[in-house]
PDB file of C-alpha atoms in Angstrom:
ATOM      1  CA  MET A   1     -99.259-125.773 150.758  1.00 66.00           C
ATOM      2  CA  GLU A   2     -96.257-123.808 149.522  1.00 88.00           C
ATOM      3  CA  LYS A   3     -93.328-123.078 151.805  1.00 90.00           C
ATOM      4  CA  SER A   4     -93.452-119.351 150.974  1.00 90.00           C
ATOM      5  CA  TYR A   5     -97.131-119.222 152.004  1.00 89.00           C
ATOM      6  CA  VAL A   6     -96.401-120.788 155.389  1.00 89.00           C
ATOM      7  CA  ILE A   7     -93.435-118.464 155.997  1.00 89.00           C
ATOM      8  CA  ASN A   8     -95.558-115.426 155.073  1.00 89.00           C
ATOM      9  CA  ARG A   9     -98.307-116.587 157.446  1.00 87.00           C
ATOM     10  CA  ILE A  10     -95.767-116.929 160.256  1.00 88.00           C
ATOM     11  CA  LYS A  11     -94.456-113.452 159.381  1.00 88.00           C
ATOM     12  CA  GLU A  12     -98.009-112.035 159.660  1.00 85.00           C
ATOM     13  CA  LEU A  13     -98.401-113.595 163.098  1.00 82.00           C
ATOM     14  CA  CYS A  14     -95.023-112.160 164.135  1.00 83.00           C
ATOM     15  CA  ASN A  15     -95.981-108.698 162.932  1.00 82.00           C
ATOM     16  CA  LYS A  16     -98.783-108.765 165.511  1.00 79.00           C
ATOM     17  CA  LYS A  17     -96.423-109.786 168.288  1.00 78.00           C
ATOM     18  CA  ASN A  18     -92.698-110.099 167.718  1.00 76.00           C
ATOM     19  CA  ASP A  19     -90.058-112.003 169.665  1.00 80.00           C
ATOM     20  CA  ARG A  20     -92.255-114.963 170.513  1.00 86.00           C
ATOM     21  CA  GLU A  21     -91.241-117.394 173.196  1.00 88.00           C
ATOM     22  CA  ILE A  22     -91.761-120.894 171.837  1.00 91.00           C
ATOM     23  CA  ALA A  23     -90.914-124.431 172.860  1.00 90.00           C
ATOM     24  CA  LEU A  24     -90.303-126.486 169.744  1.00 93.00           C
ATOM     25  CA  ASP A  25     -87.832-129.332 169.335  1.00 95.00           C
ATOM     26  CA  PHE A  26     -86.904-130.579 165.872  1.00 95.00           C
ATOM     27  CA  SER A  27     -84.052-132.187 163.988  1.00 93.00           C
ATOM     28  CA  TYR A  28     -81.728-129.848 162.072  1.00 93.00           C
ATOM     29  CA  ASN A  29     -78.417-130.852 160.496  1.00 91.00           C
ATOM     30  CA  ASN A  30     -78.612-134.257 162.180  1.00 92.00           C
ATOM     31  CA  ARG A  31     -79.002-132.902 165.694  1.00 92.00           C
ATOM     32  CA  ILE A  32     -81.896-131.942 167.918  1.00 94.00           C
ATOM     33  CA  PHE A  33     -82.536-128.203 167.968  1.00 95.00           C
ATOM     34  CA  HIS A  34     -84.388-126.817 170.992  1.00 95.00           C
ATOM     35  CA  ALA A  35     -86.026-123.661 169.621  1.00 94.00           C
ATOM     36  CA  LYS A  36     -86.849-121.238 172.415  1.00 94.00           C
ATOM     37  CA  TYR A  37     -87.629-118.020 170.533  1.00 92.00           C
ATOM     38  CA  LEU A  38     -88.938-116.880 167.172  1.00 91.00           C
ATOM     39  CA  PHE A  39     -88.110-113.372 166.111  1.00 89.00           C
ATOM     40  CA  LEU A  40     -88.586-111.114 163.122  1.00 86.00           C
ATOM     41  CA  GLY A  41     -85.618-108.975 162.154  1.00 79.00           C
ATOM     42  CA  ASN A  42     -84.720-108.566 158.509  1.00 80.00           C
ATOM     43  CA  ASP A  43     -86.016-112.114 158.157  1.00 86.00           C
ATOM     44  CA  LEU A  44     -87.590-114.754 160.390  1.00 88.00           C
ATOM     45  CA  TYR A  45     -85.354-116.721 162.739  1.00 91.00           C
ATOM     46  CA  VAL A  46     -85.640-119.343 165.453  1.00 91.00           C
ATOM     47  CA  THR A  47     -83.044-119.540 168.158  1.00 92.00           C
ATOM     48  CA  ASP A  48     -81.973-121.643 171.077  1.00 91.00           C
ATOM     49  CA  THR A  49     -79.500-120.226 173.551  1.00 84.00           C
ATOM     50  CA  LEU A  50     -76.538-119.998 171.152  1.00 88.00           C
ATOM     51  CA  SER A  51     -77.629-120.884 167.608  1.00 91.00           C
ATOM     52  CA  VAL A  52     -79.861-119.131 165.094  1.00 93.00           C
ATOM     53  CA  ILE A  53     -81.638-120.665 162.087  1.00 94.00           C
ATOM     54  CA  GLU A  54     -83.446-118.770 159.330  1.00 93.00           C
ATOM     55  CA  LEU A  55     -86.964-120.067 158.775  1.00 93.00           C
ATOM     56  CA  LYS A  56     -86.344-120.405 155.040  1.00 93.00           C
ATOM     57  CA  ASP A  57     -83.819-123.148 155.887  1.00 95.00           C
ATOM     58  CA  LEU A  58     -86.371-125.283 157.747  1.00 94.00           C
ATOM     59  CA  ASP A  59     -88.462-127.996 156.147  1.00 93.00           C
ATOM     60  CA  MET A  60     -92.231-127.839 155.742  1.00 94.00           C
ATOM     61  CA  GLY A  61     -92.869-130.173 158.658  1.00 93.00           C
ATOM     62  CA  VAL A  62     -91.154-127.837 161.121  1.00 94.00           C
ATOM     63  CA  LEU A  63     -92.733-124.744 159.545  1.00 93.00           C
ATOM     64  CA  SER A  64     -96.202-126.276 159.792  1.00 91.00           C
ATOM     65  CA  ARG A  65     -95.681-127.167 163.453  1.00 92.00           C
ATOM     66  CA  LEU A  66     -94.433-123.644 164.136  1.00 91.00           C
ATOM     67  CA  SER A  67     -97.406-122.100 162.337  1.00 88.00           C
ATOM     68  CA  GLU A  68     -99.855-124.183 164.370  1.00 88.00           C
ATOM     69  CA  LEU A  69     -98.043-123.317 167.597  1.00 87.00           C
ATOM     70  CA  LEU A  70     -98.337-119.595 166.838  1.00 84.00           C
ATOM     71  CA  LYS A  71    -102.048-119.911 166.037  1.00 80.00           C
ATOM     72  CA  ILE A  72    -102.572-121.461 169.465  1.00 70.00           C
ATOM     73  CA  TYR A  73    -100.815-118.522 171.119  1.00 65.00           C
ATOM     74  CA  ASP A  74    -102.879-115.994 169.115  1.00 65.00           C
ATOM     75  CA  ASN A  75    -106.251-117.426 170.182  1.00 56.00           C
TER      76      ASN A  75
END
């Protein structure tokens, strides 16, 4: 599956309900990132309390986990 497809699917889910509260831990730049929120502004972002990461900068493993997490919340 292409990265752009997964990001677009996440964007579709966020268009239904924006500013999602999530609980997703993953490794980013050699440290654990505790993602608490996903939001759609000009682009898609995940955030913890102080840091923000654009979804396009995440690897497919994290994007796939995020996509599955959002599907669970939508059902």
